[in-house]
Coordinates of C-alpha atoms in Angstrom, one line a residue:
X1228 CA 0.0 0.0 0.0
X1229 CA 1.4 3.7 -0.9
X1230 CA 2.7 5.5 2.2
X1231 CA 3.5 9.1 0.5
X1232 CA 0.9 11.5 2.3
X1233 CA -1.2 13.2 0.2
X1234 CA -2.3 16.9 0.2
X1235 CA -4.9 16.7 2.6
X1236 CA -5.7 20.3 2.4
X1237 CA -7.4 20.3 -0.8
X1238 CA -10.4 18.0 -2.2
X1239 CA -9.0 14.8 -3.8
X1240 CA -9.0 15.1 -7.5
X1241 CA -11.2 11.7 -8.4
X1242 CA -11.2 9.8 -11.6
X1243 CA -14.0 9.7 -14.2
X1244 CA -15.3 6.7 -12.7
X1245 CA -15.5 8.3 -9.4
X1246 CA -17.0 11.3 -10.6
X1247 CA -19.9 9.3 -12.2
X1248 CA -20.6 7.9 -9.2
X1249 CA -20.5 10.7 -7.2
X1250 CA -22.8 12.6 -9.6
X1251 CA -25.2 9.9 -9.5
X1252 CA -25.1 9.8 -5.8
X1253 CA -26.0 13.9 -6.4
X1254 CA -29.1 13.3 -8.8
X1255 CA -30.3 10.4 -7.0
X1256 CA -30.9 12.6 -3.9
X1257 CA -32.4 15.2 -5.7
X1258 CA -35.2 13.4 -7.0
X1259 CA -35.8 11.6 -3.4
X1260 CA -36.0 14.6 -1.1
X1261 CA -37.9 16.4 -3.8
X1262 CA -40.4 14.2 -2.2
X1263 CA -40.0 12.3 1.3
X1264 CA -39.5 15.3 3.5
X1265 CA -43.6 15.4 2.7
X1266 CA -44.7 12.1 2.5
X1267 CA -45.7 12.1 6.9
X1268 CA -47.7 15.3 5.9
X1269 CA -49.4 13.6 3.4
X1270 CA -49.7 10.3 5.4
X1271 CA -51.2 11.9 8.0
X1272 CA -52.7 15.3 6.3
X1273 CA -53.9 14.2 3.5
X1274 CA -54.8 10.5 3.6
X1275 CA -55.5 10.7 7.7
X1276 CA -53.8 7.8 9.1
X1277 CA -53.1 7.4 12.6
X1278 CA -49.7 8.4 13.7
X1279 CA -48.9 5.0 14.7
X1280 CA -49.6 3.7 11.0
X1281 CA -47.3 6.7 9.6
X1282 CA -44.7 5.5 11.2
X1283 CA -45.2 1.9 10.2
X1284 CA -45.4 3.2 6.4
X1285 CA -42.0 5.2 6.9
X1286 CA -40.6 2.0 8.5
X1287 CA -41.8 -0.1 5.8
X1288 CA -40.2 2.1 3.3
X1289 CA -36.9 2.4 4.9
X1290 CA -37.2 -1.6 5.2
X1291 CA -37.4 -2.2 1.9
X1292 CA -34.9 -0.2 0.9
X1293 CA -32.5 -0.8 3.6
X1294 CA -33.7 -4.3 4.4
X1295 CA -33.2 -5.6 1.1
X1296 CA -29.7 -3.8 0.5
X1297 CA -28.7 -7.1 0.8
X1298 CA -29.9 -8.2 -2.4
X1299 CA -29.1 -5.2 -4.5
X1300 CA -25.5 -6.3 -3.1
X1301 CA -25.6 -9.7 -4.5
X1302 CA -26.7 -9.4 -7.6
X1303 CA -24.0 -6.3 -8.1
X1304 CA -21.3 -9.0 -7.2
X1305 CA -23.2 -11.2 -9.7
X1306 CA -23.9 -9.1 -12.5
X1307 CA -21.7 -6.0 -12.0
X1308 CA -23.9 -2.4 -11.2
X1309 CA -24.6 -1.3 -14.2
X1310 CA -28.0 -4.0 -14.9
X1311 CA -28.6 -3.3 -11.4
X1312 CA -28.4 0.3 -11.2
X1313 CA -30.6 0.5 -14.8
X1314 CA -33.2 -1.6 -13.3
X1315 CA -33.0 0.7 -9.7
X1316 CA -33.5 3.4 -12.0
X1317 CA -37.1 1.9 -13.8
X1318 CA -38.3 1.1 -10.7
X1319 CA -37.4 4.1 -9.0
X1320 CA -39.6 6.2 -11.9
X1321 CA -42.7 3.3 -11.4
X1322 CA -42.7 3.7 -7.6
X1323 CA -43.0 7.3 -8.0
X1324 CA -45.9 7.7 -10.2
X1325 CA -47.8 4.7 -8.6
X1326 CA -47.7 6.9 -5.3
X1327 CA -48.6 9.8 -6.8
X1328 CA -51.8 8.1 -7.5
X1329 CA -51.9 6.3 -4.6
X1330 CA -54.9 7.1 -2.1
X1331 CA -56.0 4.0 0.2
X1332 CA -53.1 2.3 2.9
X1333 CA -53.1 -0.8 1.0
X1334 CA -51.7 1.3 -2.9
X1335 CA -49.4 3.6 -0.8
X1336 CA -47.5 0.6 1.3
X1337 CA -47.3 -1.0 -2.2
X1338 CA -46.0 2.3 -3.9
X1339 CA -43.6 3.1 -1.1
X1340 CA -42.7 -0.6 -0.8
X1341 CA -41.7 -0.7 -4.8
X1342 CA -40.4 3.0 -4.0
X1343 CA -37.2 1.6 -1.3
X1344 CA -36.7 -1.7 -3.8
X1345 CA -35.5 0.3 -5.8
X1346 CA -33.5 2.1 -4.2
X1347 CA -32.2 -1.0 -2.7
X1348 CA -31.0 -2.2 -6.1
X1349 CA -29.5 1.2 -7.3
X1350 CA -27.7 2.1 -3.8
X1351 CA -25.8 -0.9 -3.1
X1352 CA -23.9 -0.8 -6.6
X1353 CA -23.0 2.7 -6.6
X1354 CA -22.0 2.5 -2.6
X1355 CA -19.8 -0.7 -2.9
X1356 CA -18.1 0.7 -6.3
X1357 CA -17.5 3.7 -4.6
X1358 CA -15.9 1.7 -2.0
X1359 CA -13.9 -0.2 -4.1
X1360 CA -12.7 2.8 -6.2
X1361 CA -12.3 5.2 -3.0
X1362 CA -10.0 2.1 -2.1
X1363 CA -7.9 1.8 -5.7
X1364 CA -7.2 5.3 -5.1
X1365 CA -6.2 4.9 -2.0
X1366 CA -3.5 2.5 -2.8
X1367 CA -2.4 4.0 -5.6
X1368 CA -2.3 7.9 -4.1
X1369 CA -2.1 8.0 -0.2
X1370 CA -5.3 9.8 0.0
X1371 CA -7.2 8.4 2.6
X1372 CA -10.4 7.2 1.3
X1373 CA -12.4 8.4 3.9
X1374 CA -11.9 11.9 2.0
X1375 CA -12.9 10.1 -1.2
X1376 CA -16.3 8.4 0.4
X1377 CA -16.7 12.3 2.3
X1378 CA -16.6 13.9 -1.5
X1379 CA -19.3 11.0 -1.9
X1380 CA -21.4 11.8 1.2
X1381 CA -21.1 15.6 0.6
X1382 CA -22.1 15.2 -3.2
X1383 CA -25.6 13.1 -1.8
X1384 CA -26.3 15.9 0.8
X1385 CA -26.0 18.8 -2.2
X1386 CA -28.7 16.3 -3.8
X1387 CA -30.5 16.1 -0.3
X1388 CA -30.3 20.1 -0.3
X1389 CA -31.8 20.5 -3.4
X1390 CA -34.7 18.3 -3.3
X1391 CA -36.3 19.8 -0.7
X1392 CA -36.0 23.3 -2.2
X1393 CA -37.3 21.5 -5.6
X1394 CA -40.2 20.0 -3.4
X1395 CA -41.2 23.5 -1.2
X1396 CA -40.9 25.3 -4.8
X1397 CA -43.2 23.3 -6.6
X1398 CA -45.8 23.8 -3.5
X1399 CA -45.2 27.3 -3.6
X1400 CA -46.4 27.3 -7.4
X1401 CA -49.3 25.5 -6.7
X1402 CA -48.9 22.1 -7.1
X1403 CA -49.5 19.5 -4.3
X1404 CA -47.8 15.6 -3.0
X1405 CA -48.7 14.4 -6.2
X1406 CA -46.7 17.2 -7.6
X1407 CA -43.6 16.3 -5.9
X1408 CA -43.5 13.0 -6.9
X1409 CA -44.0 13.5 -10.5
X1410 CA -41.1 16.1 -10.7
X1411 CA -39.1 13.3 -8.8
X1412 CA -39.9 10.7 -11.1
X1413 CA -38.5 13.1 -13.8
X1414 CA -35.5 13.8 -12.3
X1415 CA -34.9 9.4 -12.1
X1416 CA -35.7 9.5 -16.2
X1417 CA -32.8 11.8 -16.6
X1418 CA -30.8 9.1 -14.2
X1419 CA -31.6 6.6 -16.2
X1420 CA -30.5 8.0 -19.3
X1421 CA -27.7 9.0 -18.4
X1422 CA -26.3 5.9 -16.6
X1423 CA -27.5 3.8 -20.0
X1424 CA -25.1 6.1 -21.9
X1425 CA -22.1 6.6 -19.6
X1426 CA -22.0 3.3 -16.9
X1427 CA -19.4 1.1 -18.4
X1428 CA -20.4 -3.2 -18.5
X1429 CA -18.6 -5.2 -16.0
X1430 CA -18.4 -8.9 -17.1
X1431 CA -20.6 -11.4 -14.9
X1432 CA -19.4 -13.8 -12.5
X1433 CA -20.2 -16.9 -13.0
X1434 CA -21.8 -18.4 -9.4
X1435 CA -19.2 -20.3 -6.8
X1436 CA -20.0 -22.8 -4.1
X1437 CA -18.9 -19.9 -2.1
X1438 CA -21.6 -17.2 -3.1
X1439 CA -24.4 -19.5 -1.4
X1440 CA -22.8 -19.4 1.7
X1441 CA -21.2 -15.8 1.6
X1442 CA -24.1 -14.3 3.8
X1443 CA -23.7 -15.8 6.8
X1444 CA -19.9 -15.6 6.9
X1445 CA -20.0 -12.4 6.1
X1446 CA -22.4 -11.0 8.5
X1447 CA -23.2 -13.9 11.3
X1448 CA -19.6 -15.6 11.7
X1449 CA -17.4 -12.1 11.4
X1450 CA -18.0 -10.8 14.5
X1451 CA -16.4 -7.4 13.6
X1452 CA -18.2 -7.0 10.8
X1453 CA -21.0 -7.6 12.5
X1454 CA -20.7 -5.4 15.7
X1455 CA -20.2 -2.5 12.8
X1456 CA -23.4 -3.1 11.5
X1457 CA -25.2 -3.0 14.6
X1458 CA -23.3 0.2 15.6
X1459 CA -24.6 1.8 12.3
X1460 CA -27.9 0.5 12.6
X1461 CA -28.3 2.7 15.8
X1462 CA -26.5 5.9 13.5
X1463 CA -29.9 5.2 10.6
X1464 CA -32.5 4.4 13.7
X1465 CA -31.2 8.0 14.8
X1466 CA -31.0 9.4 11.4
X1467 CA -34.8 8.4 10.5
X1468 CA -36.3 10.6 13.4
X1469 CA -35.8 13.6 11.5
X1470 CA -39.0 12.1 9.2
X1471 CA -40.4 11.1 12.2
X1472 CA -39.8 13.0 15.3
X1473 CA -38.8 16.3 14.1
X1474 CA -42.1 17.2 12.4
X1475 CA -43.6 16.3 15.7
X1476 CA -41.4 18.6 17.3
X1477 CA -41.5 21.7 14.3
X1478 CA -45.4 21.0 14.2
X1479 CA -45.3 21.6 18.6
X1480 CA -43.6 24.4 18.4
X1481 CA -44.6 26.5 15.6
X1482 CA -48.4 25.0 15.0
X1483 CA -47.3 23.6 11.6
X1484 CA -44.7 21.8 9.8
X1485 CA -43.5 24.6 6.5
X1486 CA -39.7 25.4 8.2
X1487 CA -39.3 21.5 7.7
X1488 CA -38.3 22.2 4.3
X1489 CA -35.7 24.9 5.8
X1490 CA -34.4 22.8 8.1
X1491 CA -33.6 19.9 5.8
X1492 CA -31.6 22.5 3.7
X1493 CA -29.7 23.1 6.7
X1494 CA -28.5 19.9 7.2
X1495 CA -27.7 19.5 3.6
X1496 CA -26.2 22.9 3.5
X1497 CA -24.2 21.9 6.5
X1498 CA -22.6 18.7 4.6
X1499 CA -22.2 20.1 1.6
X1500 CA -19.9 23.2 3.2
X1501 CA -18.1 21.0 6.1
X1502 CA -18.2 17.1 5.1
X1503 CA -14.7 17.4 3.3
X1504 CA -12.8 19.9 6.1
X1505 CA -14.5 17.9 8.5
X1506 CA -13.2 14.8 7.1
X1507 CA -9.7 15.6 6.2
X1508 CA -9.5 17.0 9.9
X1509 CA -10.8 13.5 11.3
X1510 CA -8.8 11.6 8.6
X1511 CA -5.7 12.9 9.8
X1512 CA -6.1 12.9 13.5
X1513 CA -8.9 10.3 14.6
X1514 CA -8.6 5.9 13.7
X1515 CA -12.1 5.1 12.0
X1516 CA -13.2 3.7 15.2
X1517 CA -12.7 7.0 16.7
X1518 CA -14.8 8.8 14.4
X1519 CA -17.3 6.3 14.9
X1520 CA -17.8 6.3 18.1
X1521 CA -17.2 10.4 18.3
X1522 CA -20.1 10.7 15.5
X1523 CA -22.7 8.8 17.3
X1524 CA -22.2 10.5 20.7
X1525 CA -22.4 13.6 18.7
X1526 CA -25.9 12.7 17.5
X1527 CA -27.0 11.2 21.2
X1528 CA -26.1 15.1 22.7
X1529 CA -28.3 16.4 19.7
X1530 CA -31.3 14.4 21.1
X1531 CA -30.8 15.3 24.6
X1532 CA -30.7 18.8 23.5
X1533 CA -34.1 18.9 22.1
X1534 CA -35.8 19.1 25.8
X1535 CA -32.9 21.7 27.5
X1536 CA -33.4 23.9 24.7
X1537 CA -35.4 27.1 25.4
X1538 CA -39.0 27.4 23.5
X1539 CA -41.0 31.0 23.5
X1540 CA -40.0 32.9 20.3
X1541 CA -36.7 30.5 19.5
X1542 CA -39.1 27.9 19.3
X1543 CA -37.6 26.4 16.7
X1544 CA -34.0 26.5 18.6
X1545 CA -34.3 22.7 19.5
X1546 CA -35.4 21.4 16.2
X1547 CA -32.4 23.5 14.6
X1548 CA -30.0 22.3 17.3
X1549 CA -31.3 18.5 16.9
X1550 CA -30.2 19.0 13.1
X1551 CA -27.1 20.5 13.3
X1552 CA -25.9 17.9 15.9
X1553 CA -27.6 14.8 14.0
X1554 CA -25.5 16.2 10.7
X1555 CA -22.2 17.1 12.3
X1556 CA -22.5 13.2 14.3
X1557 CA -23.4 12.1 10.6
X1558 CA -20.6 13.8 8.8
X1559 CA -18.3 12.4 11.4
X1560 CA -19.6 8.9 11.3
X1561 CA -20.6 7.6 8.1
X1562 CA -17.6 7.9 6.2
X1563 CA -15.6 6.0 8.7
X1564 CA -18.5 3.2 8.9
X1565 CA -17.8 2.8 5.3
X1566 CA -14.5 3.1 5.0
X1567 CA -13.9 0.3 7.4
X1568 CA -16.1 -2.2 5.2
X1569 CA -13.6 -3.1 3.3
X1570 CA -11.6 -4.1 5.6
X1571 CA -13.4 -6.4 7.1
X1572 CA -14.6 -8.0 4.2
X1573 CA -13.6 -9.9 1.0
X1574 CA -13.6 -7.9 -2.0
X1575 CA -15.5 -10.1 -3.9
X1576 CA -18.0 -9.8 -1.5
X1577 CA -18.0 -6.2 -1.0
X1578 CA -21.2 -5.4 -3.0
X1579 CA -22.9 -8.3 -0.9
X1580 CA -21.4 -7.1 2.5
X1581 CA -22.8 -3.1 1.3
X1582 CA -26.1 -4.5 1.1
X1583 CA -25.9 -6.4 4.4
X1584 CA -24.4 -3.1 6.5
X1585 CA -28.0 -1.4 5.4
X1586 CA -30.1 -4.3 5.8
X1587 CA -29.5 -4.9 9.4
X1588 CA -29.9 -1.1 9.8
X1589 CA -33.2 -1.6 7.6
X1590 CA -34.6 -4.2 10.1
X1591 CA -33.8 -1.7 13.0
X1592 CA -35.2 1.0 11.8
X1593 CA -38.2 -1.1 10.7
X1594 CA -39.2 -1.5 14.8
X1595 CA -37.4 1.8 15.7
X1596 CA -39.9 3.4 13.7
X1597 CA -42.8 1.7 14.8
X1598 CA -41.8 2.3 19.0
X1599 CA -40.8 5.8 18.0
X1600 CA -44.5 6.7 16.2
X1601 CA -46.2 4.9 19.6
X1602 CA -43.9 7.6 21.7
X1603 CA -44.4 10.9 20.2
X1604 CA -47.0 11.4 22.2
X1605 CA -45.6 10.9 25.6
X1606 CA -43.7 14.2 27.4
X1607 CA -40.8 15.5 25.3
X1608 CA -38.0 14.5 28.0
X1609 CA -38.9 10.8 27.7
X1610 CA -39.3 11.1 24.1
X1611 CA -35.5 12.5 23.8
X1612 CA -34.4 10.2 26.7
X1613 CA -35.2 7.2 24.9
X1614 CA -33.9 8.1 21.5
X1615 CA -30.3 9.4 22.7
X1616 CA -30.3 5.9 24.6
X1617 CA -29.7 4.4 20.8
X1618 CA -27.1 5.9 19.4
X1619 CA -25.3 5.6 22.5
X1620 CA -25.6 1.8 22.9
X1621 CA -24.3 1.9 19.2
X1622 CA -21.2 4.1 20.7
X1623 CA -20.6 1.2 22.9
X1624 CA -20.5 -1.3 20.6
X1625 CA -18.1 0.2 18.1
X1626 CA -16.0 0.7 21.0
X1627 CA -15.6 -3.2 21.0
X1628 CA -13.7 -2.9 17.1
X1629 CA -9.9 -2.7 16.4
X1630 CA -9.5 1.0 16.5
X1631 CA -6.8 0.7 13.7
X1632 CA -6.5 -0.3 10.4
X1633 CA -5.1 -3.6 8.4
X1634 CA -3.3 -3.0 5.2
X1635 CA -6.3 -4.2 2.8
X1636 CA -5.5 -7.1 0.2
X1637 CA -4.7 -6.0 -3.2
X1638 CA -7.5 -4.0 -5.0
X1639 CA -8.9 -4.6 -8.8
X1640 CA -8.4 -1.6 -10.6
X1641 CA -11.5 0.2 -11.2
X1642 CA -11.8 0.6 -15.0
X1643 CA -12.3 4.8 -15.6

């Protein structure tokens, strides 16, 4: 492995492969948030379903997507991303318009079921090639790849900020949920297309004895492995209350939920301007288990600070300090949760061993959701209580990991 030290105070210069990626990484968040930050309104608004079932629809959508990571993962080990990314893509577009139409339980748990399938077919590819490339370039430049994955994370959150900006302005003019969605599906046309043009074919690998049996290796018998994705399953449990508990909060303290839409923006804004300093600070100075366990205490002290925070005419000061310490935990954590996936994994297995990291989160947040839509209701200190209990027990289990690093085995070169 190279040992010369890169620049770290500039952003790394990537390769055309890498900058696909990261621009589809960019698009693919501006099309989602152009819509979720107002699918609980529209759950609960518009189609009036109990709170408890809103939250069992967002869990069920997070499931599917996260839950079944696992088998975006295989088949991109199988079949190489680019089928699997295409496909996301189609079914990405279907989900969308089916919700759009969507106006009993039973067509909107279908629509937002097809809605996270998809995602869980294009995400995995993109994620583990990213991983894979962040690596090559690691080996073959110094740069650390957690600054690669940050450039990554920071390139999703510009999509995350722009969605929601794309979702307020087309409620502004007039339109409504359905709206949104269309303009989303749009924006996944223009993914498509451009990923049928400019992805490059892998070849496919032919099945092994070993692919049948690659699951529970990789996630049941590698205890490290699997103590990481427990540790980041209490990071997405935390990460989904922001479509859950923060409209609760906004809607207590200012009688509605329309600064959602500027409070997402901030915590896109907030990656997109400090993700890469952030990360070349943490890089350099803190091991990945560090930043791990540093990340999700940061996001426990932004739940506790919901409650201690003043209301009266800052009444939006603890929703706006819950963000800010959820995103700066996030910024801290997420590259450093992915950066150590390849080390504890085969590389042929990395796509597979993607999926599984964000399934096991996907079951999580699956009943986290559920428990958390039965709470909103009790007092606010019990509330915050309980959630910063989660990311803190995922603290303490990342504290169990090698804090350092092994030299990873050689890497295939990633094909520009």
């Amino acid at each position: 492995m190279t040992t010369a030290t890169p620049d770290t105070g500039a952003t790394p210069a990537l390769k055309p492969y890498l900058r696909l990626l990261t621009a589809t990484q960019f698009a693919f968040n501006t099309g989602f948030y152009a819509v979720l930050p107002y699918l609980a309104a529209h759950l609960g608004d518009g189609l009036g379903m109990a709170g408890w079932l809103v939250g069992l629809v967002l869990g069920l959508r997070t499931f599917s997507q996260q839950g079944l990571f696992v088998v975006g993962g295989a088949l991109t080990d199988r079949y190489g991303p680019r089928p699997v990314v295409l496909t996301g893509c189609v079914l990405r577009i279907a989900g969308f318009c089916w919700l759009a139409q969507a106006g009993s339980t039973a067509t909107v748990i279908g629509a937002v079921l097809l809605i996270g399938f998809a995602a869980a077919l294009f995400s995995p590819a993109v994620e583990s090639e990213t991983a894979r490339a962040a690596v090559a370039h690691e080996t073959a430049t110094g740069t650390p790849r957690a600054q690669v994955l940050a450039v990554f994370s920071a390139a999703g959150q510009a999509g995350a900020f722009l969605g929601p900006l794309l979702g307020s302005l087309l409620l502004l003019l007039g339109g409504d949920f359905r709206t949104a969605c269309l303009a989303g599906a749009v924006v996944f046309v223009g993914v498509l297309a451009g990923h049928a043009k400019l992805m490059p074919h892998r070849p496919h690998r032919p099945p092994t004895a070993r692919t049948g049996a690659a699951l529970p290796r990789e996630v049941f018998a590698n205890r490290p492995f699997l103590v990481l994705c427990l540790a980041y399953s209490s990071y997405l449990v935390s990460y989904n209350q922001l479509y859950l508990a923060l409209p609760a909060e906004v809607e207590r303290a200012t009688g509605s939920q329309s600064a959602l839409g500027g409070l997402f923006a901030l915590s896109s804004l907030l990656v997109v301007v400090a993700q890469l300093p952030l990360t070349r600070w943490s890089a350099r100075r803190l091991p990945p288990r560090t930043a791990l366990v540093t990340g999700l205490a940061v996001v426990a002290t932004g739940f506790v600070a919901v409650p201690l925070a003043p209301d009266g005419p800052a009444g939006l000061l603890p929703a706006a300090a819950l963000v800010v310490l959820l995103t700066l935990g996030q910024m801290l954590l997420v590259p450093a949760a992915r950066g150590l996936v390849p080390d504890l994994v085969d590389d042929h297995r990395l796509g597979l061993a993607t999926g599984a990291l964000s399934s096991v989160s996907g079951l999580a947040v699956l009943v986290g959701s559920a428990a958390t839509g039965t709470l909103l209701d009790t007092p606010g200190a019990v509330l915050w209580t309980v959630l910063a209990t989660v990311p803190l027990t995922g603290a303490a289990l990342a504290l169990t990991l090698s804090g350092g690093r092994r030299t990873p085995e050689p890497v295939t070169a990633v094909t520009d």
